[in-house]
PDB file of C-alpha atoms in Angstrom:
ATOM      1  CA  UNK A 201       0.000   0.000   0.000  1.00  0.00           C
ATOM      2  CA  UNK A 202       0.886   3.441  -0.800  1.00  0.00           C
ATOM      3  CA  UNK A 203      -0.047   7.257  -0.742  1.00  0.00           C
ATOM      4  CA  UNK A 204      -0.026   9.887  -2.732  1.00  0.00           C
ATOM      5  CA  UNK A 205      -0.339  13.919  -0.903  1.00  0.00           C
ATOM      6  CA  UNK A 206      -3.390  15.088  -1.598  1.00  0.00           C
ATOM      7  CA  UNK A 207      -3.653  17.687  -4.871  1.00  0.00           C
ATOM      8  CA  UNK A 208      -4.249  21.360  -4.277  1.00  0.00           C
ATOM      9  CA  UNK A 209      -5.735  24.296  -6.330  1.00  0.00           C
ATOM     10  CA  UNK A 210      -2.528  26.996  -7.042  1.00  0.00           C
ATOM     11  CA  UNK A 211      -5.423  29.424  -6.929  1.00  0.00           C
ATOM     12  CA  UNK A 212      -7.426  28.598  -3.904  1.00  0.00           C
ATOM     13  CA  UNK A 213      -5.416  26.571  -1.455  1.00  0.00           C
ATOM     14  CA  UNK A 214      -8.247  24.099  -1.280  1.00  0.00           C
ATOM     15  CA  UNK A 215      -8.226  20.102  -1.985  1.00  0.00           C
ATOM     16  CA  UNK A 216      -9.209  19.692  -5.580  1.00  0.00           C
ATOM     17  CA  UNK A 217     -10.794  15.857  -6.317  1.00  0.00           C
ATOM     18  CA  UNK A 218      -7.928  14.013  -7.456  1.00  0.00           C
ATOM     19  CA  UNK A 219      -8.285  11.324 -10.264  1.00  0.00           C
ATOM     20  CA  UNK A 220      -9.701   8.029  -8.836  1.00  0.00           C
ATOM     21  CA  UNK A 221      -9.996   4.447 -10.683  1.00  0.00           C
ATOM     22  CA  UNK A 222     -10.020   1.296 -10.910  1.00  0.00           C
ATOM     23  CA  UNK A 223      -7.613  -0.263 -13.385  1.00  0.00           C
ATOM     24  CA  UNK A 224      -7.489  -4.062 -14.533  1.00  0.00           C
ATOM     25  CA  UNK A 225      -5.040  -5.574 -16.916  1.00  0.00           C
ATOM     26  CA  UNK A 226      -5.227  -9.644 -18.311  1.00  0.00           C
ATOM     27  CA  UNK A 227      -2.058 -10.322 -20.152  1.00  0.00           C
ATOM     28  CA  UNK A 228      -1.476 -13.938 -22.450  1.00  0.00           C
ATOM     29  CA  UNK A 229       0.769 -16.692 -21.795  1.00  0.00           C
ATOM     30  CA  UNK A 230       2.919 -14.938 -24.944  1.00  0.00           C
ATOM     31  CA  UNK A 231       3.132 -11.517 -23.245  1.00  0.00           C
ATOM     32  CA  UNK A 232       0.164  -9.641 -24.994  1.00  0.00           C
ATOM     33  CA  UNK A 233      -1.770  -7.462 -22.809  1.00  0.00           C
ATOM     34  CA  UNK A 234      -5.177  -5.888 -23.118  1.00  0.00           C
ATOM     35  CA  UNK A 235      -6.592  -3.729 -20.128  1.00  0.00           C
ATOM     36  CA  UNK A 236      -8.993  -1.356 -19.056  1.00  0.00           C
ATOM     37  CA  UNK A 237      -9.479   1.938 -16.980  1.00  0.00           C
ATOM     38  CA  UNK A 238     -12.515   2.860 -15.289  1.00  0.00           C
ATOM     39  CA  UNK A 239     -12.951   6.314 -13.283  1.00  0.00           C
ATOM     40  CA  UNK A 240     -16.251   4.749 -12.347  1.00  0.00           C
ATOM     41  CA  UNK A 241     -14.931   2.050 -10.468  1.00  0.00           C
ATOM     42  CA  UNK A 242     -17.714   0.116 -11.365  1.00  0.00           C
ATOM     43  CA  UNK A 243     -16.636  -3.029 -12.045  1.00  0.00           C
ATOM     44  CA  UNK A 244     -13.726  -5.337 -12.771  1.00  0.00           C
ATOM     45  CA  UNK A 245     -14.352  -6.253 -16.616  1.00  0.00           C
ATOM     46  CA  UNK A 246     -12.843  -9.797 -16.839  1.00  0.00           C
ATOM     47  CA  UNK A 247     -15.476 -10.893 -19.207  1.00  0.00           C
ATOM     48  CA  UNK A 248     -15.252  -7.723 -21.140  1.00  0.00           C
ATOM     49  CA  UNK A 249     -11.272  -8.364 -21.225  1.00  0.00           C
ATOM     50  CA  UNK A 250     -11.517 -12.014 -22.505  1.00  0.00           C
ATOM     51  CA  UNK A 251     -14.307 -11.151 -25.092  1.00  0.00           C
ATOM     52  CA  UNK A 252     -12.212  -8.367 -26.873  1.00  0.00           C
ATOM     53  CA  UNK A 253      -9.352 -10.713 -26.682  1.00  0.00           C
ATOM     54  CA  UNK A 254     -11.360 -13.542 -28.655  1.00  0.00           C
ATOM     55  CA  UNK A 255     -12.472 -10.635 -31.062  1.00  0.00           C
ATOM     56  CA  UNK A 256      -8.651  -9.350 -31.249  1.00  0.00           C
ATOM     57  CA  UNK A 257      -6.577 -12.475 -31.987  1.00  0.00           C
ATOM     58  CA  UNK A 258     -10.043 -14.739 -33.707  1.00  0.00           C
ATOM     59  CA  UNK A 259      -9.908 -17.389 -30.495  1.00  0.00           C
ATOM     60  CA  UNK A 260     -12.629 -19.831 -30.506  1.00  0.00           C
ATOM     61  CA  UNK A 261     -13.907 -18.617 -27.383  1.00  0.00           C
ATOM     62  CA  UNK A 262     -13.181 -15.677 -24.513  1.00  0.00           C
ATOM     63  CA  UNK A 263     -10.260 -17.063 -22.608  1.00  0.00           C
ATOM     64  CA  UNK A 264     -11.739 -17.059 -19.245  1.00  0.00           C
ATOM     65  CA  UNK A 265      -9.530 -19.340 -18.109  1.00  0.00           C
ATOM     66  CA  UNK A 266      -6.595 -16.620 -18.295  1.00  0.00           C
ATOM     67  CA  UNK A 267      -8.223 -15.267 -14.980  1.00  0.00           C
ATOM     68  CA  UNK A 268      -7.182 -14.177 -12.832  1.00  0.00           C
ATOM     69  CA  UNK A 269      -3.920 -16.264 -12.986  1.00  0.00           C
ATOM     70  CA  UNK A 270      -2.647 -13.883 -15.422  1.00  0.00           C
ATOM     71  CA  UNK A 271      -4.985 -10.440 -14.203  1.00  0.00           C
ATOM     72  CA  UNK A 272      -3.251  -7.582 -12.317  1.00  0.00           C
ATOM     73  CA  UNK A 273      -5.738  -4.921 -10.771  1.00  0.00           C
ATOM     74  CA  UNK A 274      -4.750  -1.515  -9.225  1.00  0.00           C
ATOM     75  CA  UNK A 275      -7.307   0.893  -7.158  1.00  0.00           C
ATOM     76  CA  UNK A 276      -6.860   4.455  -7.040  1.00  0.00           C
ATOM     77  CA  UNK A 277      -8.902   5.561  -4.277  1.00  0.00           C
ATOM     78  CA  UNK A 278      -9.745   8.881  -1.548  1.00  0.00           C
ATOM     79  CA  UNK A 279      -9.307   7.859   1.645  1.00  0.00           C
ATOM     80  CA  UNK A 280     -12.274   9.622   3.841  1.00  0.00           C
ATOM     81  CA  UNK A 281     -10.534  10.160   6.835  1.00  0.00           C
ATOM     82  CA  UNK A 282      -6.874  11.045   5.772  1.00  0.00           C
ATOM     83  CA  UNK A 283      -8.391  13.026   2.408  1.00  0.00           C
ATOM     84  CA  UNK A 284      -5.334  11.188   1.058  1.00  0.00           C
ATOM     85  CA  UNK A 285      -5.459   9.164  -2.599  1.00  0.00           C
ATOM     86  CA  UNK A 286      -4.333   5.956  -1.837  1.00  0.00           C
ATOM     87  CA  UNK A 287      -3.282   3.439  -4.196  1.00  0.00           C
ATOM     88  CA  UNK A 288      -3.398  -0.331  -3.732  1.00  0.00           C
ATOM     89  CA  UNK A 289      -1.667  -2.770  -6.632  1.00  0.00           C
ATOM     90  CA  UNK A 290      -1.493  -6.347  -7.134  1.00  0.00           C
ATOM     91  CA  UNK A 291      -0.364  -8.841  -9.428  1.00  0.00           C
ATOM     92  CA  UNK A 292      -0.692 -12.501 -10.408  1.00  0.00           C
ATOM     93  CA  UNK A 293       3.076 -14.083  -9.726  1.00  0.00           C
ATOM     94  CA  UNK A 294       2.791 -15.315 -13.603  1.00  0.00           C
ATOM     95  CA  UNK A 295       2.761 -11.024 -14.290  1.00  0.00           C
ATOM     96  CA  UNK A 296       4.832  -9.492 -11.493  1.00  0.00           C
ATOM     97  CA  UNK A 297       7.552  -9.405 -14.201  1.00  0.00           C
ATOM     98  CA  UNK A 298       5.210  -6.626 -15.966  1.00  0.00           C
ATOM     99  CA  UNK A 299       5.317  -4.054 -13.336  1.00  0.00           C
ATOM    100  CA  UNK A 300       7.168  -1.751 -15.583  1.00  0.00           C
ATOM    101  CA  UNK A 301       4.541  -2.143 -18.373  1.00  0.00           C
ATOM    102  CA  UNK A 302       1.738  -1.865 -15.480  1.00  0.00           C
ATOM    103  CA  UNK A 303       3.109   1.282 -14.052  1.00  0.00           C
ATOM    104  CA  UNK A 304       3.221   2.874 -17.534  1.00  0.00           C
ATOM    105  CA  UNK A 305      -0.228   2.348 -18.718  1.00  0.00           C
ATOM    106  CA  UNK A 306      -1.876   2.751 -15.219  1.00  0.00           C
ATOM    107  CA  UNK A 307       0.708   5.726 -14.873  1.00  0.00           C
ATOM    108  CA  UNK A 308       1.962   4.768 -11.302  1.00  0.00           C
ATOM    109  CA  UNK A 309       5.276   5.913 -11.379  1.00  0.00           C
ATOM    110  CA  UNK A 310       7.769   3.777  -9.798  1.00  0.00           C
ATOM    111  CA  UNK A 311       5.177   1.693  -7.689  1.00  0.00           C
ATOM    112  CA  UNK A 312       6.314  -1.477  -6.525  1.00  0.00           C
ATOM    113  CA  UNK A 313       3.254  -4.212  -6.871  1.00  0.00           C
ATOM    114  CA  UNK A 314       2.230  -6.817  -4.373  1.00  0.00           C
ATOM    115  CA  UNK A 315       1.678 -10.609  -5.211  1.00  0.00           C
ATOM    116  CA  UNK A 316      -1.750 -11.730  -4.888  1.00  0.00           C
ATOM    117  CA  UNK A 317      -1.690 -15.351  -3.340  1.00  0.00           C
ATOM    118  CA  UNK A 318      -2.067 -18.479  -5.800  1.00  0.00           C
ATOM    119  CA  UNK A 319      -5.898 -18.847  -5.191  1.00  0.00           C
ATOM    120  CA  UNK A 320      -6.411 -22.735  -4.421  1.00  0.00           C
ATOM    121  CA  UNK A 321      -7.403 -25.348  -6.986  1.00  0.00           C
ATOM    122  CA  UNK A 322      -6.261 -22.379  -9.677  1.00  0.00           C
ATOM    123  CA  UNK A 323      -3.062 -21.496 -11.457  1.00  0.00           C
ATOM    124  CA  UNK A 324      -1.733 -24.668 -12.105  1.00  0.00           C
ATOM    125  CA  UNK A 325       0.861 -24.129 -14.870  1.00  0.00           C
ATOM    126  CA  UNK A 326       0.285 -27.776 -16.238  1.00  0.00           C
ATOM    127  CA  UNK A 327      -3.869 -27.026 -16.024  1.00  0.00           C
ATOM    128  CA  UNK A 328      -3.377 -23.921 -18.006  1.00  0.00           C
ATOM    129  CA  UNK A 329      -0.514 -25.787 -20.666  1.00  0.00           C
ATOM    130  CA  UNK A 330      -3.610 -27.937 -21.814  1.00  0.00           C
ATOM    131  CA  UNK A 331      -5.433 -24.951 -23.281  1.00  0.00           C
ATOM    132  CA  UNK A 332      -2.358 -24.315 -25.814  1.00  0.00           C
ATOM    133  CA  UNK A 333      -3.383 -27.023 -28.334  1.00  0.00           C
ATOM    134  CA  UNK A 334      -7.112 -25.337 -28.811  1.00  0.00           C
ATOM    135  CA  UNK A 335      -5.976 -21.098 -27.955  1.00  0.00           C
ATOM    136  CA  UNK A 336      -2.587 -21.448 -29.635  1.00  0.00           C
ATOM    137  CA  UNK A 337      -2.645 -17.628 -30.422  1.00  0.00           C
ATOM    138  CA  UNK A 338      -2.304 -16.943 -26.945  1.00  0.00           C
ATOM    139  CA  UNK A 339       0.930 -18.641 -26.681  1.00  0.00           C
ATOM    140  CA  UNK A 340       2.367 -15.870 -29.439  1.00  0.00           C
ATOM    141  CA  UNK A 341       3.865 -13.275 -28.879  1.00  0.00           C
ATOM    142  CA  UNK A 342       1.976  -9.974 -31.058  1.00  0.00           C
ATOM    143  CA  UNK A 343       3.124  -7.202 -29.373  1.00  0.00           C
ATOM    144  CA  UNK A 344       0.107  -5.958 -28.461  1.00  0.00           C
ATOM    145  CA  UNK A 345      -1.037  -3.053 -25.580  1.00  0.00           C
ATOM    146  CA  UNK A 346      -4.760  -2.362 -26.139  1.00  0.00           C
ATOM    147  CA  UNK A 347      -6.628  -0.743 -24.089  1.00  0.00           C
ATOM    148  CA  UNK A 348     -10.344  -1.733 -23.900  1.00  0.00           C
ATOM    149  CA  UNK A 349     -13.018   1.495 -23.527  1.00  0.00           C
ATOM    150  CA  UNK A 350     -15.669   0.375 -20.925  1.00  0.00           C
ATOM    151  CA  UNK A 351     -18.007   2.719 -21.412  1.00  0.00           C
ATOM    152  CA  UNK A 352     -21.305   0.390 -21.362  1.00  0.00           C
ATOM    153  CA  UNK A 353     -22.695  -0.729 -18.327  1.00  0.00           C
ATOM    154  CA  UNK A 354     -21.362  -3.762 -16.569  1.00  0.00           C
ATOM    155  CA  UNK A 355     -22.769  -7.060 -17.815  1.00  0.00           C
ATOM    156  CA  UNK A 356     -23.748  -9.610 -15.028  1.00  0.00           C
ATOM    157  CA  UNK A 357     -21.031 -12.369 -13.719  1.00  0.00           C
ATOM    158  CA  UNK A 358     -23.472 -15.148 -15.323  1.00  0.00           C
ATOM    159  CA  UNK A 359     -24.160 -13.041 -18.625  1.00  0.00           C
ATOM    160  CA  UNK A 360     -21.216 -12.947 -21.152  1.00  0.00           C
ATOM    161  CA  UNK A 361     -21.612 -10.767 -24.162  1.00  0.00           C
ATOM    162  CA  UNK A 362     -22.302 -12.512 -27.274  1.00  0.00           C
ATOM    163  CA  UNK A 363     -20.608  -9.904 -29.685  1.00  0.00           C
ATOM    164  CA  UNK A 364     -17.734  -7.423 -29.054  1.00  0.00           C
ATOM    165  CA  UNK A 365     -18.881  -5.052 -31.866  1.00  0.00           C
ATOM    166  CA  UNK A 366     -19.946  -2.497 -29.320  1.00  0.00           C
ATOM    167  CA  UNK A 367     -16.793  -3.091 -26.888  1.00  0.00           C
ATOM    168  CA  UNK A 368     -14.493  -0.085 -28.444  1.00  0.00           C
ATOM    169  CA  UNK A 369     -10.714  -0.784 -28.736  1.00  0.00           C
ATOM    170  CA  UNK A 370      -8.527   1.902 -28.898  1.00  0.00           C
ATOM    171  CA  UNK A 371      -5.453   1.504 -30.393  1.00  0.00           C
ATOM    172  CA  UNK A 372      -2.232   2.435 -28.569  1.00  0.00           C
ATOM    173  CA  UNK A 373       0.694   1.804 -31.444  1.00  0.00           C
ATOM    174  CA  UNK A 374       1.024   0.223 -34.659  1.00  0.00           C
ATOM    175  CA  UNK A 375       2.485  -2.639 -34.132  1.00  0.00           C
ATOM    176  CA  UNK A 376       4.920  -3.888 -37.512  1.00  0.00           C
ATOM    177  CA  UNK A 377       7.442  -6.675 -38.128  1.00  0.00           C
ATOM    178  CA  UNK A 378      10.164  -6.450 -40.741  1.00  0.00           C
ATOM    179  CA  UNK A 379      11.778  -9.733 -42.039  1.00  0.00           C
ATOM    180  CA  UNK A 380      14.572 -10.004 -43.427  1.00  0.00           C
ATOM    181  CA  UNK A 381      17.193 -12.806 -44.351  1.00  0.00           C
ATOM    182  CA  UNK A 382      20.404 -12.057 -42.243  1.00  0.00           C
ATOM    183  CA  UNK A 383      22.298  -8.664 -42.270  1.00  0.00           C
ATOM    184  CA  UNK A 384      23.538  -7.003 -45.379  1.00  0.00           C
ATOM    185  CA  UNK A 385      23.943  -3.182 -46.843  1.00  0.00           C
ATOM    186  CA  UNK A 386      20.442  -3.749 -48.479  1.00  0.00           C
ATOM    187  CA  UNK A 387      18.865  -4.618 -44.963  1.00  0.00           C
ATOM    188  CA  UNK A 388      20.203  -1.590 -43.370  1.00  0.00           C
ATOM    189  CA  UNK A 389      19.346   0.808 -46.248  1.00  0.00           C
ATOM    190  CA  UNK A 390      15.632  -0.563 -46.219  1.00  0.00           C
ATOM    191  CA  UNK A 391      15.434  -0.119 -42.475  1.00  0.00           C
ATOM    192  CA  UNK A 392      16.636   3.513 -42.464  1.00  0.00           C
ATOM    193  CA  UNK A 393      14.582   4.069 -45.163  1.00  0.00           C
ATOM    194  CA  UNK A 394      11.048   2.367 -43.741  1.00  0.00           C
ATOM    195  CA  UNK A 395      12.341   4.345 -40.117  1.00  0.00           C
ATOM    196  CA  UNK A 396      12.198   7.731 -41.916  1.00  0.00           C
ATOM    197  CA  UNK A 397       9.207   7.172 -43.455  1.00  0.00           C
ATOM    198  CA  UNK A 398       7.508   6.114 -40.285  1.00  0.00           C
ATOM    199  CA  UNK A 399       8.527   8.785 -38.421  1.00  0.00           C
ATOM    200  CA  UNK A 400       7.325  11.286 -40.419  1.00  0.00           C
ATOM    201  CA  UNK A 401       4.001   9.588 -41.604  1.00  0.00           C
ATOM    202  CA  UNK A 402       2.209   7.824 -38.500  1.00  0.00           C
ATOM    203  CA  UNK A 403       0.989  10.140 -36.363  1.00  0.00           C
ATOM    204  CA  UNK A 404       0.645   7.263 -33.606  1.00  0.00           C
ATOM    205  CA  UNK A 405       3.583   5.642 -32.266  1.00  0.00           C
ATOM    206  CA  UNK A 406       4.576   2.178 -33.472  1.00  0.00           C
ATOM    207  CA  UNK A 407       7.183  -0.309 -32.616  1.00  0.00           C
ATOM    208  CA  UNK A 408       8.921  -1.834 -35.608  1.00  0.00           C
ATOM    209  CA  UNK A 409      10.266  -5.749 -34.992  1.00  0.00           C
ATOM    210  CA  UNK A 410      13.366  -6.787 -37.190  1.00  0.00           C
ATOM    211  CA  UNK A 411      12.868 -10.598 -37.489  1.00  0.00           C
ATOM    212  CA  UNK A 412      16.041 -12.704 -39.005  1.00  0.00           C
ATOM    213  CA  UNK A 413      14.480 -15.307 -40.830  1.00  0.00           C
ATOM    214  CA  UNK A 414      17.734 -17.343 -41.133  1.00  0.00           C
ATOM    215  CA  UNK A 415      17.573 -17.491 -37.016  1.00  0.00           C
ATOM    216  CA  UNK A 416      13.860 -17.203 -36.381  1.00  0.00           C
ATOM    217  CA  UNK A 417      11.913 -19.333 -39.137  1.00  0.00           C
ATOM    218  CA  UNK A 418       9.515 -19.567 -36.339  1.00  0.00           C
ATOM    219  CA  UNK A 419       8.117 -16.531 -36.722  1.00  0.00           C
ATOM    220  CA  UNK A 420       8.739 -16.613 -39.784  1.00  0.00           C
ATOM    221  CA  UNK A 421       6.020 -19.371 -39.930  1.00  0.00           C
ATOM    222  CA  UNK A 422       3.588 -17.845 -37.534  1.00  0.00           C
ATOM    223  CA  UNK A 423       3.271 -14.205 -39.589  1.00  0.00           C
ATOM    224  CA  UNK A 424       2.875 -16.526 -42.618  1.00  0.00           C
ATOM    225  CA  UNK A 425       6.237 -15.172 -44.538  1.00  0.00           C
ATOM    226  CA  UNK A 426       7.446 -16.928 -47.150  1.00  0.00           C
ATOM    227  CA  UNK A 427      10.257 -14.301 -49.109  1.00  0.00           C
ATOM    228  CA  UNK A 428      11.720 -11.528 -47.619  1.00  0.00           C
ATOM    229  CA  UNK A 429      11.837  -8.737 -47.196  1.00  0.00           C
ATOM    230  CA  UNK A 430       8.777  -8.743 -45.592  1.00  0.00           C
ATOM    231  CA  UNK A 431       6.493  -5.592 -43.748  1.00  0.00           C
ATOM    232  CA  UNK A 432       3.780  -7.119 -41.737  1.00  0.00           C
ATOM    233  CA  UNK A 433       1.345  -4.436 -39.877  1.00  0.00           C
ATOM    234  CA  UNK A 434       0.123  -7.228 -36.982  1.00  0.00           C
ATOM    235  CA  UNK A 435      -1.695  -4.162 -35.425  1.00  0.00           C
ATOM    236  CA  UNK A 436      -4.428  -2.217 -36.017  1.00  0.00           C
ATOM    237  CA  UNK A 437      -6.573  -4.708 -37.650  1.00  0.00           C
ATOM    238  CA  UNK A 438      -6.773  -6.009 -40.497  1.00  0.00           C
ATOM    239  CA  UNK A 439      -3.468  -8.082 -40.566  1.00  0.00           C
ATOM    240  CA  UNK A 440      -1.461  -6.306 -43.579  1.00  0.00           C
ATOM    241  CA  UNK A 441       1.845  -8.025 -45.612  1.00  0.00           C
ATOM    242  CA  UNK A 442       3.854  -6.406 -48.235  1.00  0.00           C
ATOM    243  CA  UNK A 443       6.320  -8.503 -49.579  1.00  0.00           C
ATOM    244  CA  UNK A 444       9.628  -6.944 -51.885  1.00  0.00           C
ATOM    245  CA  UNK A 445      10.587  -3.513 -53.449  1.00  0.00           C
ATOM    246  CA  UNK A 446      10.055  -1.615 -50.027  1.00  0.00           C
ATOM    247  CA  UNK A 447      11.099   1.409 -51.968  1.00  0.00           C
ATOM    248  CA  UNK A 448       6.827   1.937 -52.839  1.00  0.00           C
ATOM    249  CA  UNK A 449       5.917   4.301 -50.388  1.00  0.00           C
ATOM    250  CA  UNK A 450       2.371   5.007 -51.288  1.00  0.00           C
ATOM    251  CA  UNK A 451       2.050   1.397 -51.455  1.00  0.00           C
ATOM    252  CA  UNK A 452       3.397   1.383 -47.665  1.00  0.00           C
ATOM    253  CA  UNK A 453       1.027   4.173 -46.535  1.00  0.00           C
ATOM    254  CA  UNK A 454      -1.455   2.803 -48.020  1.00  0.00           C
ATOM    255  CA  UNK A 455      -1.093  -0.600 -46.164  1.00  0.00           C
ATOM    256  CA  UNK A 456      -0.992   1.367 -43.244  1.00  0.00           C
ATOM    257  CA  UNK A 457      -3.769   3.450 -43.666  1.00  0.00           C
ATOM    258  CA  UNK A 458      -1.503   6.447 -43.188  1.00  0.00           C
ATOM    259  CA  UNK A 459      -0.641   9.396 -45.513  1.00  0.00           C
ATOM    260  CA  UNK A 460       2.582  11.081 -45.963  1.00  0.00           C
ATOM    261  CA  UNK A 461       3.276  14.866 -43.848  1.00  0.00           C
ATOM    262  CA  UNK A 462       5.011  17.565 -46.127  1.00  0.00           C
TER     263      UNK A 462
END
């Protein structure tokens, strides 16, 4: 548990509300994390979570099994006698190894994040290896933050929502793989190139993957890639490839939905 002083008006002197939520993040076996803030504090949203996540990566079915081995939650809340905002973070043992993730979506600075017991009869690593065969995507790594908008009103422990249409994901980065076959001049002058053009054409931030074939055909395999070079956008939606003469740049923007600044 910690605490935060209390904020104050520069103008007044007086105790202005401070900024109070409830924040829950479910992360995948692979390291993929979707999560959720809600000023309203009015719920926890694990069925929202695992819905959006079968809607994001095309599982079968919402991985409710995920929770809450893999769930961290963090309240942001006034304390009524102290008028102090107190914060109170915990995390799954399987996630404490995300705290520097969790602290910069749920902006907590340098907090350090409890370990919520192994509840009993749960968590069992070999329990949770058997889903792998039927929610393989899970075990992938996609480089995905998403954070889910729960604006609707919260949908009954025993109800879960049949379509994830109206569940609004908001896209933090673009999310884009480059594969190559080992290191040469060409590779670096198509990665300073596809850098520059980035830069000065998304106006989100991205994260850009080089993959080496030649020591990864794994991934290779996964994203589908058969020549290289190779773009793949893996995020926002629709999964995008472009495969050869990088040069294109229109044909790059347009994979990317983007268009170039001048």
């Amino acid at each position: 548990m910690s605490s935060l002083a209390p904020l104050t008006d520069l103008n007044t002197g007086k105790l202005s509300q401070p900024q109070l939520f409830k924040g829950i993040a479910l992360f995948t076996p692979g390291g993929d994390l979707i999560y959720s803030i809600d000023p309203g504090k009015q719920g926890r949203w694990h069925l929202h979570l695992c819905a959006a996540l079968q809607e994001i990566l095309d599982l079968p079915e919402p991985p409710h099994f995920l929770v809450p081995c893999y769930t961290a939650t963090v309240d942001h809340w006034l304390d009524p006698r102290t008028q102090q905002v107190r914060t109170f973070a915990e995390a799954y043992p399987a996630v404490l190894r995300h705290q520097a993730v969790l602290n910069a979506i749920f902006d907590t600075g340098d907090l350090v994040w409890q370990a919520a017991p192994w509840p009993d009869g749960l968590c069992d690593r070999m329990v949770l290896a058997t889903y792998r065969s039927s929610f393989p995507q899970l075990w992938e790594d996609h480089d995905l933050i998403v954070q889910l908008d729960v604006t609707e009103p919260v949908f009954k422990y025993d109800r879960v929502p049949k379509k994830t249409q109206n569940l609004r994901l908001k896209t933090q980065a673009y999310v884009l793989r480059l594969f190559v076959a080992g290191h040469s001049a060409a590779t670096e002058r198509i990665l300073h190139n596809l850098h520059e053009l980035l830069e000065r054409s998304l106006a989100q931030p991205y994260t850009l993957k080089v993959v080496d074939v030649l020591t990864n055909p794994e991934q290779a395999e996964i994203d589908q890639v058969s020549a290289t070079p190779t773009l793949v956008k893996v995020w926002p939606h629709p999964i995008r490839r472009m495969v050869g003469d990088l040069d294109r740049v229109e044909k790059i923007l347009q994979m990317l939905g983007a268009q170039e600044k001048f």
